mmCIF file of C-alpha atoms and ligand atoms in Angstrom:
data_model
loop_
_atom_site.group_PDB
_atom_site.id
_atom_site.type_symbol
_atom_site.label_atom_id
_atom_site.label_comp_id
_atom_site.label_asym_id
_atom_site.label_seq_id
_atom_site.Cartn_x
_atom_site.Cartn_y
_atom_site.Cartn_z
ATOM 1 C CA MET N 1095 -0.065 0.005 0.020
ATOM 2 C CA LYS N 1096 1.451 3.224 -1.344
ATOM 3 C CA ASP N 1097 2.144 5.498 1.807
ATOM 4 C CA THR N 1098 -0.120 8.617 2.213
ATOM 5 C CA ALA N 1099 2.654 11.037 1.690
ATOM 6 C CA THR N 1100 3.493 9.577 -1.631
ATOM 7 C CA THR N 1101 -0.150 9.585 -2.794
ATOM 8 C CA VAL N 1102 -0.513 13.412 -1.848
ATOM 9 C CA MET N 1103 2.624 14.213 -3.853
ATOM 10 C CA GLU N 1104 1.484 12.386 -6.918
ATOM 11 C CA ARG N 1105 -2.013 13.966 -6.634
ATOM 12 C CA CYS N 1106 -0.354 17.475 -6.488
ATOM 13 C CA GLU N 1107 1.819 16.460 -9.531
ATOM 14 C CA LEU N 1108 -1.229 15.272 -11.488
ATOM 15 C CA LEU N 1109 -3.291 18.386 -10.712
ATOM 16 C CA SER N 1110 -0.432 20.761 -11.813
ATOM 17 C CA ASN N 1111 -0.823 19.429 -15.471
ATOM 18 C CA ILE N 1112 -4.318 20.998 -15.409
ATOM 19 C CA SER N 1113 -4.296 24.426 -16.518
ATOM 20 C CA GLU N 1114 -5.673 27.122 -18.689
ATOM 21 C CA ASP N 1115 -2.192 27.751 -20.162
ATOM 22 C CA ALA N 1116 -0.282 25.597 -22.427
ATOM 23 C CA GLU N 1117 2.876 26.325 -20.362
ATOM 24 C CA GLY N 1118 2.699 26.703 -16.801
ATOM 25 C CA ILE N 1119 -0.177 26.235 -14.039
ATOM 26 C CA CYS N 1120 -3.010 28.802 -14.096
ATOM 27 C CA ARG N 1121 -6.388 28.103 -12.796
ATOM 28 C CA PRO N 1122 -8.425 31.272 -12.309
ATOM 29 C CA TYR N 1123 -11.895 31.206 -10.762
ATOM 30 C CA GLY N 1124 -14.553 29.424 -13.087
ATOM 31 C CA CYS N 1125 -12.361 28.222 -15.788
ATOM 32 C CA GLU N 1126 -12.649 24.913 -17.443
ATOM 33 C CA SER N 1127 -9.422 23.497 -15.933
ATOM 34 C CA MET N 1128 -11.130 24.303 -12.514
ATOM 35 C CA ARG N 1129 -14.216 22.201 -13.386
ATOM 36 C CA GLU N 1130 -11.930 19.364 -14.306
ATOM 37 C CA VAL N 1131 -9.814 19.497 -11.085
ATOM 38 C CA ASN N 1132 -13.159 19.647 -8.925
ATOM 39 C CA LYS N 1133 -14.174 16.463 -10.758
ATOM 40 C CA ILE N 1134 -10.785 14.648 -9.963
ATOM 41 C CA VAL N 1135 -10.602 15.784 -6.266
ATOM 42 C CA SER N 1136 -14.144 14.900 -5.667
ATOM 43 C CA GLY N 1137 -13.284 11.403 -7.058
ATOM 44 C CA TRP N 1138 -10.611 11.188 -4.435
ATOM 45 C CA MET N 1139 -12.949 12.547 -1.668
ATOM 46 C CA HIS N 1140 -15.458 9.715 -2.552
ATOM 47 C CA SER N 1141 -12.718 7.135 -2.260
ATOM 48 C CA ALA N 1142 -11.928 8.479 0.989
ATOM 49 C CA GLY N 1143 -15.410 7.783 2.464
ATOM 50 C CA MET N 1144 -16.811 11.261 1.752
ATOM 51 C CA THR N 1145 -20.025 12.666 0.141
ATOM 52 C CA THR N 1146 -19.627 15.775 -2.005
ATOM 53 C CA ARG N 1147 -21.345 18.869 -3.212
ATOM 54 C CA HIS N 1148 -20.607 22.027 -4.683
ATOM 55 C CA ASP N 1149 -22.033 25.331 -3.059
ATOM 56 C CA ALA N 1150 -23.341 28.413 -4.985
ATOM 57 C CA ILE N 1151 -20.067 29.711 -6.171
ATOM 58 C CA GLY N 1152 -18.629 26.389 -6.940
ATOM 59 C CA ASN N 1153 -16.726 25.398 -3.865
ATOM 60 C CA LEU N 1154 -16.102 21.642 -3.638
ATOM 61 C CA ILE N 1155 -17.164 20.502 -0.281
ATOM 62 C CA GLY N 1156 -16.492 16.736 0.839
ATOM 63 C CA ARG N 1157 -17.984 15.590 4.223
ATOM 64 C CA TYR N 1158 -17.026 12.681 6.198
ATOM 65 C CA GLU N 1159 -19.765 11.543 8.732
ATOM 66 C CA GLY N 1160 -18.803 11.058 12.478
ATOM 67 C CA THR N 1161 -20.934 10.694 15.488
ATOM 68 C CA GLY N 1162 -21.949 13.526 17.405
ATOM 69 C CA GLY N 1163 -23.297 16.705 15.973
ATOM 70 C CA LYS N 1164 -20.253 18.786 15.647
ATOM 71 C CA THR N 1165 -17.941 19.311 12.554
ATOM 72 C CA LEU N 1166 -14.269 20.323 11.829
ATOM 73 C CA ILE N 1167 -13.457 21.764 8.627
ATOM 74 C CA LEU N 1168 -10.207 21.267 7.094
ATOM 75 C CA GLY N 1169 -9.225 22.731 3.573
ATOM 76 C CA SER N 1170 -7.592 25.314 1.290
ATOM 77 C CA HIS N 1171 -7.914 26.382 -2.255
ATOM 78 C CA LEU N 1172 -7.694 24.891 -5.750
ATOM 79 C CA ASP N 1173 -7.298 28.043 -7.732
ATOM 80 C CA THR N 1174 -4.100 29.384 -8.606
ATOM 81 C CA VAL N 1175 -2.061 32.416 -9.703
ATOM 82 C CA ARG N 1176 -0.627 32.710 -13.145
ATOM 83 C CA ASP N 1177 2.441 30.451 -13.729
ATOM 84 C CA ALA N 1178 1.913 28.994 -10.297
ATOM 85 C CA GLY N 1179 3.659 26.506 -8.048
ATOM 86 C CA LYS N 1180 2.210 22.868 -7.661
ATOM 87 C CA TYR N 1181 1.403 23.266 -3.893
ATOM 88 C CA ASP N 1182 0.002 26.814 -3.010
ATOM 89 C CA GLY N 1183 -3.662 25.715 -1.833
ATOM 90 C CA ILE N 1184 -3.404 22.424 -3.422
ATOM 91 C CA LEU N 1185 -1.219 20.683 -0.716
ATOM 92 C CA GLY N 1186 -3.678 21.840 2.056
ATOM 93 C CA VAL N 1187 -6.683 20.185 0.130
ATOM 94 C CA MET N 1188 -4.593 16.926 -0.813
ATOM 95 C CA VAL N 1189 -3.463 16.592 3.026
ATOM 96 C CA ALA N 1190 -7.175 17.072 4.367
ATOM 97 C CA VAL N 1191 -8.396 14.381 1.974
ATOM 98 C CA ALA N 1192 -5.332 12.177 3.097
ATOM 99 C CA CYS N 1193 -6.276 12.646 6.584
ATOM 100 C CA VAL N 1194 -9.694 11.677 6.209
ATOM 101 C CA GLU N 1195 -8.473 8.768 4.044
ATOM 102 C CA LYS N 1196 -6.263 7.601 6.938
ATOM 103 C CA LEU N 1197 -9.290 7.376 9.200
ATOM 104 C CA GLY N 1198 -10.278 4.381 6.988
ATOM 105 C CA GLY N 1199 -14.011 4.631 7.809
ATOM 106 C CA GLU N 1200 -13.404 4.864 11.567
ATOM 107 C CA LYS N 1201 -16.380 6.515 13.418
ATOM 108 C CA ILE N 1202 -14.885 9.663 15.277
ATOM 109 C CA PRO N 1203 -17.069 11.638 17.635
ATOM 110 C CA PHE N 1204 -17.438 14.564 15.036
ATOM 111 C CA SER N 1205 -17.917 14.999 11.162
ATOM 112 C CA ILE N 1206 -15.294 16.349 9.030
ATOM 113 C CA GLU N 1207 -15.971 18.781 5.937
ATOM 114 C CA VAL N 1208 -13.045 19.332 3.330
ATOM 115 C CA ALA N 1209 -13.487 22.605 1.657
ATOM 116 C CA ALA N 1210 -11.876 23.091 -1.687
ATOM 117 C CA PHE N 1211 -12.296 26.701 -2.279
ATOM 118 C CA ALA N 1212 -12.925 27.848 -5.809
ATOM 119 C CA ASP N 1213 -11.055 31.160 -5.711
ATOM 120 C CA GLU N 1214 -8.626 32.423 -3.034
ATOM 121 C CA GLU N 1215 -5.956 34.041 -5.011
ATOM 122 C CA GLY N 1216 -8.303 36.450 -6.819
ATOM 123 C CA LEU N 1217 -6.409 36.288 -10.156
ATOM 124 C CA ARG N 1218 -9.555 36.828 -12.282
ATOM 125 C CA PHE N 1219 -11.368 39.516 -10.236
ATOM 126 C CA GLY N 1220 -8.787 41.109 -7.991
ATOM 127 C CA THR N 1221 -10.443 40.384 -4.706
ATOM 128 C CA THR N 1222 -9.302 37.448 -2.534
ATOM 129 C CA TYR N 1223 -11.220 34.905 -0.634
ATOM 130 C CA LEU N 1224 -14.220 34.763 -3.026
ATOM 131 C CA GLY N 1225 -14.903 30.986 -2.439
ATOM 132 C CA SER N 1226 -14.348 31.030 1.211
ATOM 133 C CA SER N 1227 -16.268 34.283 1.685
ATOM 134 C CA VAL N 1228 -19.390 32.519 0.245
ATOM 135 C CA TYR N 1229 -18.815 29.437 2.334
ATOM 136 C CA ALA N 1230 -18.369 31.658 5.493
ATOM 137 C CA GLY N 1231 -21.594 33.506 4.775
ATOM 138 C CA ALA N 1232 -19.522 36.695 4.418
ATOM 139 C CA PHE N 1233 -20.069 37.370 0.596
ATOM 140 C CA ASP N 1234 -20.147 41.156 -0.497
ATOM 141 C CA GLU N 1235 -22.872 41.357 -2.637
ATOM 142 C CA ALA N 1236 -21.224 44.581 -4.403
ATOM 143 C CA ARG N 1237 -18.790 42.177 -5.963
ATOM 144 C CA LEU N 1238 -21.190 40.736 -8.246
ATOM 145 C CA GLU N 1239 -20.585 43.790 -10.460
ATOM 146 C CA LEU N 1240 -16.839 43.414 -10.521
ATOM 147 C CA GLU N 1241 -15.417 42.683 -13.941
ATOM 148 C CA ASP N 1242 -12.573 40.568 -15.290
ATOM 149 C CA ARG N 1243 -10.186 41.746 -18.064
ATOM 150 C CA ASP N 1244 -12.663 40.671 -20.560
ATOM 151 C CA GLU N 1245 -15.333 42.755 -18.847
ATOM 152 C CA VAL N 1246 -17.218 39.537 -17.677
ATOM 153 C CA SER N 1247 -18.918 40.028 -14.512
ATOM 154 C CA LEU N 1248 -18.549 37.985 -11.350
ATOM 155 C CA ALA N 1249 -22.367 37.095 -11.475
ATOM 156 C CA ARG N 1250 -21.933 36.005 -15.046
ATOM 157 C CA ALA N 1251 -18.943 34.052 -14.331
ATOM 158 C CA VAL N 1252 -20.664 32.207 -11.512
ATOM 159 C CA ARG N 1253 -23.491 31.401 -13.672
ATOM 160 C CA ASP N 1254 -21.178 30.190 -16.472
ATOM 161 C CA PHE N 1255 -19.595 27.832 -13.671
ATOM 162 C CA GLY N 1256 -22.822 26.475 -12.873
ATOM 163 C CA GLY N 1257 -23.303 28.444 -9.567
ATOM 164 C CA GLU N 1258 -26.047 30.568 -8.447
ATOM 165 C CA PRO N 1259 -25.241 34.234 -8.225
ATOM 166 C CA ASP N 1260 -28.266 35.229 -6.527
ATOM 167 C CA ALA N 1261 -27.668 32.631 -3.792
ATOM 168 C CA LEU N 1262 -24.147 33.771 -2.898
ATOM 169 C CA VAL N 1263 -25.059 36.284 -0.089
ATOM 170 C CA ASN N 1264 -27.050 33.526 1.759
ATOM 171 C CA GLY N 1265 -24.932 30.755 0.539
ATOM 172 C CA GLY N 1266 -22.903 30.243 3.809
ATOM 173 C CA ARG N 1267 -22.886 26.687 5.638
ATOM 174 C CA GLY N 1268 -23.614 28.267 9.064
ATOM 175 C CA ASN N 1269 -21.521 27.651 12.292
ATOM 176 C CA GLY N 1270 -23.760 26.024 14.794
ATOM 177 C CA ASP N 1271 -22.141 22.651 14.623
ATOM 178 C CA LEU N 1272 -18.351 23.874 14.081
ATOM 179 C CA LEU N 1273 -15.414 22.866 16.153
ATOM 180 C CA GLY N 1274 -13.196 25.037 13.991
ATOM 181 C CA TYR N 1275 -11.078 25.305 10.827
ATOM 182 C CA CYS N 1276 -7.608 23.901 10.228
ATOM 183 C CA GLU N 1277 -5.706 24.805 7.099
ATOM 184 C CA VAL N 1278 -2.382 23.219 5.891
ATOM 185 C CA HIS N 1279 -0.231 25.446 3.675
ATOM 186 C CA ILE N 1280 3.190 25.839 2.375
ATOM 187 C CA GLU N 1281 4.858 28.480 4.399
ATOM 188 C CA GLN N 1282 5.675 30.658 1.418
ATOM 189 C CA GLY N 1283 8.699 32.075 3.524
ATOM 190 C CA PRO N 1284 12.121 31.290 4.521
ATOM 191 C CA VAL N 1285 11.569 30.710 8.610
ATOM 192 C CA LEU N 1286 11.083 26.929 8.757
ATOM 193 C CA GLU N 1287 14.002 26.363 6.281
ATOM 194 C CA ASN N 1288 16.246 28.547 8.327
ATOM 195 C CA LYS N 1289 15.299 26.753 11.458
ATOM 196 C CA ASP N 1290 15.428 23.273 9.690
ATOM 197 C CA LEU N 1291 11.895 22.473 10.702
ATOM 198 C CA PRO N 1292 9.471 20.690 8.560
ATOM 199 C CA VAL N 1293 6.227 22.297 9.999
ATOM 200 C CA GLY N 1294 5.222 25.400 12.050
ATOM 201 C CA VAL N 1295 2.027 26.737 13.535
ATOM 202 C CA VAL N 1296 0.667 30.009 12.441
ATOM 203 C CA THR N 1297 0.075 32.890 14.864
ATOM 204 C CA GLY N 1298 -1.861 35.211 12.653
ATOM 205 C CA ILE N 1299 -2.412 36.657 9.038
ATOM 206 C CA GLN N 1300 -1.248 40.269 8.264
ATOM 207 C CA SER N 1301 -3.674 42.804 7.081
ATOM 208 C CA GLN N 1302 -3.898 43.606 3.416
ATOM 209 C CA SER N 1303 -5.470 46.035 0.815
ATOM 210 C CA ARG N 1304 -6.110 45.310 -2.755
ATOM 211 C CA ILE N 1305 -6.578 48.401 -4.838
ATOM 212 C CA GLN N 1306 -6.875 49.170 -8.483
ATOM 213 C CA ALA N 1307 -5.521 52.497 -9.496
ATOM 214 C CA SER N 1308 -6.201 53.783 -13.018
ATOM 215 C CA PHE N 1309 -4.176 56.606 -14.520
ATOM 216 C CA THR N 1310 -5.622 58.589 -17.551
ATOM 217 C CA GLY N 1311 -4.142 60.964 -19.975
ATOM 218 C CA VAL N 1312 -4.530 61.651 -23.750
ATOM 219 C CA ALA N 1313 -3.587 58.852 -26.231
ATOM 220 C CA GLY N 1314 -1.416 60.349 -29.154
ATOM 221 C CA HIS N 1315 0.685 59.479 -31.839
ATOM 222 C CA ALA N 1316 4.247 58.513 -30.715
ATOM 223 C CA GLY N 1317 5.675 60.180 -33.633
ATOM 224 C CA THR N 1318 4.037 63.717 -33.809
ATOM 225 C CA VAL N 1319 3.173 64.507 -30.213
ATOM 226 C CA PRO N 1320 6.116 66.533 -28.619
ATOM 227 C CA MET N 1321 7.279 65.562 -25.268
ATOM 228 C CA GLU N 1322 6.381 68.843 -23.641
ATOM 229 C CA GLY N 1323 2.856 68.619 -22.748
ATOM 230 C CA ARG N 1324 2.195 64.953 -23.258
ATOM 231 C CA LYS N 1325 -0.447 63.505 -21.025
ATOM 232 C CA ASP N 1326 1.119 60.093 -20.870
ATOM 233 C CA ALA N 1327 -0.870 57.724 -18.645
ATOM 234 C CA LEU N 1328 1.728 55.095 -18.656
ATOM 235 C CA CYS N 1329 4.469 57.592 -17.391
ATOM 236 C CA ALA N 1330 2.115 58.817 -14.536
ATOM 237 C CA ALA N 1331 1.698 55.187 -13.565
ATOM 238 C CA ALA N 1332 5.303 54.424 -13.763
ATOM 239 C CA GLU N 1333 6.030 57.306 -11.194
ATOM 240 C CA PHE N 1334 3.406 56.122 -9.058
ATOM 241 C CA ILE N 1335 4.882 52.441 -9.076
ATOM 242 C CA LEU N 1336 8.313 53.668 -8.182
ATOM 243 C CA GLU N 1337 6.574 55.650 -5.365
ATOM 244 C CA VAL N 1338 4.944 52.604 -4.166
ATOM 245 C CA GLU N 1339 8.417 50.943 -3.795
ATOM 246 C CA ARG N 1340 10.044 53.976 -2.395
ATOM 247 C CA THR N 1341 7.089 54.221 0.308
ATOM 248 C CA ALA N 1342 7.208 50.586 1.248
ATOM 249 C CA LYS N 1343 11.124 50.436 1.627
ATOM 250 C CA ALA N 1344 10.782 53.429 3.964
ATOM 251 C CA GLU N 1345 8.114 51.754 6.162
ATOM 252 C CA PRO N 1346 9.374 48.811 8.217
ATOM 253 C CA ASP N 1347 7.338 45.670 8.113
ATOM 254 C CA SER N 1348 5.184 46.838 5.191
ATOM 255 C CA VAL N 1349 5.146 45.135 1.924
ATOM 256 C CA ALA N 1350 3.653 46.785 -1.358
ATOM 257 C CA THR N 1351 3.521 45.358 -4.831
ATOM 258 C CA VAL N 1352 2.256 46.496 -8.054
ATOM 259 C CA GLY N 1353 1.790 43.071 -9.960
ATOM 260 C CA GLU N 1354 -0.306 43.976 -12.713
ATOM 261 C CA VAL N 1355 -0.248 46.772 -15.292
ATOM 262 C CA ASN N 1356 -2.631 47.077 -18.038
ATOM 263 C CA VAL N 1357 -1.606 49.740 -20.528
ATOM 264 C CA LEU N 1358 -4.314 51.052 -22.875
ATOM 265 C CA PRO N 1359 -4.846 50.938 -25.990
ATOM 266 C CA GLY N 1360 -1.342 49.011 -25.651
ATOM 267 C CA ALA N 1361 0.621 49.608 -29.067
ATOM 268 C CA SER N 1362 4.132 50.516 -29.454
ATOM 269 C CA ASN N 1363 3.361 53.849 -31.349
ATOM 270 C CA VAL N 1364 0.744 55.186 -29.377
ATOM 271 C CA ILE N 1365 0.892 57.253 -26.143
ATOM 272 C CA SER N 1366 -1.086 55.593 -23.405
ATOM 273 C CA GLY N 1367 -4.543 57.134 -22.806
ATOM 274 C CA GLU N 1368 -5.106 54.898 -19.674
ATOM 275 C CA THR N 1369 -2.929 52.634 -17.676
ATOM 276 C CA ARG N 1370 -4.572 50.557 -14.876
ATOM 277 C CA VAL N 1371 -2.318 49.296 -12.069
ATOM 278 C CA SER N 1372 -3.008 46.684 -9.265
ATOM 279 C CA LEU N 1373 -1.806 47.621 -5.758
ATOM 280 C CA ASP N 1374 -1.301 44.917 -3.067
ATOM 281 C CA LEU N 1375 -0.540 46.450 0.307
ATOM 282 C CA ARG N 1376 0.325 44.542 3.632
ATOM 283 C CA HIS N 1377 1.386 45.408 6.984
ATOM 284 C CA PRO N 1378 1.262 43.516 10.581
ATOM 285 C CA ASP N 1379 -0.639 46.508 11.745
ATOM 286 C CA ASP N 1380 -4.007 47.732 10.387
ATOM 287 C CA ALA N 1381 -3.536 51.355 11.335
ATOM 288 C CA ALA N 1382 -0.095 51.477 9.621
ATOM 289 C CA ARG N 1383 -1.523 49.905 6.504
ATOM 290 C CA GLU N 1384 -4.431 52.426 6.358
ATOM 291 C CA ARG N 1385 -2.051 55.332 6.835
ATOM 292 C CA LEU N 1386 0.220 53.915 3.791
ATOM 293 C CA ARG N 1387 -2.860 53.381 1.707
ATOM 294 C CA ASP N 1388 -3.988 56.939 2.119
ATOM 295 C CA HIS N 1389 -0.327 58.363 1.540
ATOM 296 C CA LEU N 1390 -0.120 56.389 -1.742
ATOM 297 C CA ARG N 1391 -3.609 57.719 -2.588
ATOM 298 C CA SER N 1392 -2.549 61.412 -2.232
ATOM 299 C CA ARG N 1393 0.916 60.665 -3.907
ATOM 300 C CA ALA N 1394 -1.110 59.370 -6.978
ATOM 301 C CA ALA N 1395 -3.249 62.607 -6.889
ATOM 302 C CA ASP N 1396 0.141 64.668 -6.752
ATOM 303 C CA ILE N 1397 1.625 62.784 -9.613
ATOM 304 C CA VAL N 1398 -1.394 63.197 -12.029
ATOM 305 C CA ALA N 1399 -1.635 66.954 -10.882
ATOM 306 C CA SER N 1400 1.859 67.534 -12.164
ATOM 307 C CA ARG N 1401 1.304 65.840 -15.349
ATOM 308 C CA ASN N 1402 -2.195 67.152 -16.171
ATOM 309 C CA CYS N 1403 -3.433 63.602 -16.104
ATOM 310 C CA GLY N 1404 -6.499 61.936 -14.204
ATOM 311 C CA HIS N 1405 -6.828 58.997 -11.865
ATOM 312 C CA SER N 1406 -9.381 56.917 -10.228
ATOM 313 C CA TRP N 1407 -8.636 54.824 -7.222
ATOM 314 C CA GLU N 1408 -10.855 51.794 -6.446
ATOM 315 C CA VAL N 1409 -10.186 49.678 -3.175
ATOM 316 C CA ARG N 1410 -11.238 46.335 -4.233
ATOM 317 C CA GLN N 1411 -10.729 44.771 -0.787
ATOM 318 C CA GLU N 1412 -9.324 44.983 2.734
ATOM 319 C CA ASN N 1413 -8.725 42.398 5.398
ATOM 320 C CA ALA N 1414 -7.778 43.411 8.882
ATOM 321 C CA VAL N 1415 -5.069 41.269 10.741
ATOM 322 C CA ILE N 1416 -6.500 38.075 11.780
ATOM 323 C CA PRO N 1417 -5.114 35.999 14.869
ATOM 324 C CA MET N 1418 -5.180 32.384 14.713
ATOM 325 C CA ASP N 1419 -7.442 30.573 17.475
ATOM 326 C CA ASP N 1420 -5.375 30.055 20.520
ATOM 327 C CA ARG N 1421 -7.101 26.675 21.686
ATOM 328 C CA LEU N 1422 -6.798 25.003 18.086
ATOM 329 C CA THR N 1423 -3.297 26.212 17.666
ATOM 330 C CA ASP N 1424 -2.219 24.999 21.077
ATOM 331 C CA ILE N 1425 -3.744 21.644 19.987
ATOM 332 C CA LEU N 1426 -1.759 21.630 16.632
ATOM 333 C CA GLY N 1427 1.336 22.360 18.944
ATOM 334 C CA LYS N 1428 0.650 19.486 21.271
ATOM 335 C CA ALA N 1429 0.165 17.230 17.982
ATOM 336 C CA MET N 1430 3.616 18.587 16.880
ATOM 337 C CA GLU N 1431 5.406 17.841 20.387
ATOM 338 C CA SER N 1432 3.683 14.321 20.358
ATOM 339 C CA SER N 1433 5.638 13.700 17.075
ATOM 340 C CA GLY N 1434 8.670 14.872 18.841
ATOM 341 C CA LEU N 1435 8.798 18.264 17.074
ATOM 342 C CA PRO N 1436 9.514 21.774 18.670
ATOM 343 C CA VAL N 1437 6.532 24.107 18.109
ATOM 344 C CA CYS N 1438 7.611 27.041 15.932
ATOM 345 C CA ARG N 1439 5.166 29.877 15.725
ATOM 346 C CA ILE N 1440 5.169 32.100 12.634
ATOM 347 C CA PRO N 1441 3.233 35.250 11.436
ATOM 348 C CA SER N 1442 1.913 34.771 7.970
ATOM 349 C CA GLY N 1443 2.873 37.512 5.352
ATOM 350 C CA ALA N 1444 0.631 35.810 2.898
ATOM 351 C CA GLY N 1445 -3.088 35.628 2.914
ATOM 352 C CA HIS N 1446 -5.126 32.413 3.391
ATOM 353 C CA ASP N 1447 -8.800 31.216 3.461
ATOM 354 C CA ALA N 1448 -8.297 30.890 7.140
ATOM 355 C CA ALA N 1449 -8.571 34.936 7.389
ATOM 356 C CA GLN N 1450 -12.021 34.813 5.855
ATOM 357 C CA MET N 1451 -13.062 31.569 7.892
ATOM 358 C CA ALA N 1452 -12.267 33.203 10.996
ATOM 359 C CA SER N 1453 -15.486 35.216 10.400
ATOM 360 C CA LEU N 1454 -17.327 31.741 10.681
ATOM 361 C CA THR N 1455 -15.413 29.679 13.090
ATOM 362 C CA ALA N 1456 -12.187 29.380 15.264
ATOM 363 C CA PRO N 1457 -9.110 29.191 12.640
ATOM 364 C CA ALA N 1458 -5.929 27.265 12.872
ATOM 365 C CA MET N 1459 -3.098 27.034 10.364
ATOM 366 C CA LEU N 1460 -0.179 24.542 10.019
ATOM 367 C CA PHE N 1461 2.878 25.698 7.783
ATOM 368 C CA VAL N 1462 4.843 23.278 5.694
ATOM 369 C CA ARG N 1463 8.438 24.004 4.915
ATOM 370 C CA CYS N 1464 9.146 24.846 1.191
ATOM 371 C CA GLU N 1465 12.364 25.343 -0.591
ATOM 372 C CA GLY N 1466 13.955 28.619 -0.399
ATOM 373 C CA GLY N 1467 10.335 30.081 0.882
ATOM 374 C CA ILE N 1468 9.623 30.339 -2.940
ATOM 375 C CA SER N 1469 6.095 30.420 -3.939
ATOM 376 C CA HIS N 1470 3.899 32.001 -6.687
ATOM 377 C CA ASN N 1471 6.538 30.501 -8.893
ATOM 378 C CA PRO N 1472 6.936 27.319 -10.732
ATOM 379 C CA ALA N 1473 9.850 26.592 -8.697
ATOM 380 C CA GLU N 1474 7.663 26.128 -5.445
ATOM 381 C CA SER N 1475 8.643 22.722 -3.926
ATOM 382 C CA VAL N 1476 8.135 20.680 -0.726
ATOM 383 C CA THR N 1477 9.368 17.237 0.333
ATOM 384 C CA LYS N 1478 7.516 14.109 0.621
ATOM 385 C CA GLU N 1479 9.076 13.718 4.235
ATOM 386 C CA ASP N 1480 7.636 17.192 5.291
ATOM 387 C CA VAL N 1481 4.236 16.457 3.754
ATOM 388 C CA GLY N 1482 4.371 13.092 5.681
ATOM 389 C CA VAL N 1483 5.129 15.108 8.985
ATOM 390 C CA ALA N 1484 2.193 17.536 8.279
ATOM 391 C CA ILE N 1485 -0.218 14.436 7.552
ATOM 392 C CA ASP N 1486 0.866 12.874 10.979
ATOM 393 C CA VAL N 1487 0.567 16.189 12.795
ATOM 394 C CA VAL N 1488 -2.935 16.728 11.426
ATOM 395 C CA SER N 1489 -4.099 13.188 12.110
ATOM 396 C CA ARG N 1490 -2.964 13.635 15.744
ATOM 397 C CA PHE N 1491 -4.766 16.999 15.960
ATOM 398 C CA ILE N 1492 -8.032 15.161 14.831
ATOM 399 C CA GLU N 1493 -7.242 12.568 17.449
ATOM 400 C CA ILE N 1494 -6.637 14.887 20.348
ATOM 401 C CA LEU N 1495 -9.841 16.997 19.245
ATOM 402 C CA ALA N 1496 -11.591 13.541 19.211
ATOM 403 C CA GLU N 1497 -10.499 12.839 22.855
ATOM 404 C CA ASP N 1498 -11.754 16.144 23.989
ATOM 405 C CA GLU N 1499 -15.091 15.483 22.226
ATOM 406 C CA SER N 1500 -15.542 12.000 23.498
HETATM 407 O O1 HGY O 2514 -1.709 36.841 -1.945
HETATM 408 C C1 HGY O 2514 -1.743 36.081 -0.952
HETATM 409 O O2 HGY O 2514 -1.351 36.360 0.165
HETATM 410 C C2 HGY O 2514 -2.404 34.621 -1.162
HETATM 411 O O3 HGY O 2514 -1.313 33.904 -1.849
HETATM 412 N N1 HGY O 2514 -3.442 34.495 -1.754
HETATM 413 MN MN1 MN O 2515 -2.598 29.847 -0.855
HETATM 414 MN MN1 MN O 2516 -1.083 32.175 -3.266
#
């Protein structure tokens, strides 16, 4: 019988070949490759003894019936960024399914739901946690109007994916029966590797703002419009992007990133009339992040004023700092200690569905070492041994919870 960690690694490998792109892994919300992945993963859920359903936005939910009326949720996300690694999100879902499979039909004193969220990264609509926000009953109806790059609204994308846009607001699963949520995720940072540890517990998730800033000027002929007096939207955006970098470098603990630039009309001999940029701003302290956000907004206004350009500023999403639940995190720590591991506690720079699930129930996270801390990059990698440790720790976590509930 193949060991569980080998099965998890093989499943991550198999799913990494299912992508919208011929080269590289790319699975934005609602795409055909997401549909295919959901079908495969629901098959694995069934063989682990779970029933499955899809909720109103297309999250895949597996359920393993225990005795007693309570439910523990495990899970993470199956969507990816562009040119993604094989493990961000996917590993957490595969470890969750593996831990249920390891129960081998044993009746435990609570049920387990494995939530495979349909959109955490926000690649398509620029907002994060779309999947878990519906499952947690925290979906913001205003997002239905959000449009992707092809001007397809979220409402239409949900319908096209077989979901029900009108049911998103009330699509939450409710929390009357919940024991909590535990997510396994690659660390996406260097701490565990520097400490030579396979896993660590997460203390909290830092705050983030996701903003779209659009700079507007006058499109014109590259050969005939003199440099003096140009209203070049791309140059205004470029000045802003360097200001974002300068501001974040000057502010300890902050990180700020412009990851997307959409130059319109986008031709080599046309001065840009409009350039849209994404701004991802994060900080371990909410007030500091809000101060930085407001500073950058006013700098954008100064820049466009000096260039006779215009700009718009759309805050697409903001999430405050989210602490993990002490009790569940302590149980994860005990599970680690019973595996003979020191308990390393790490704050998360990255966002995770646990941040959204905190609005529904007590959240806890287990990080798995990833080589060089590399993520959001095809070079993302974990070892089978570390995955095996994560499976053992979560299985032990389930056992301890079961002892508490008996
Ligand atoms: O952006 C993040 O922090 C996560 O990867 N969605
Ligand atoms: Mn992730
Ligand atoms: Mn990610």
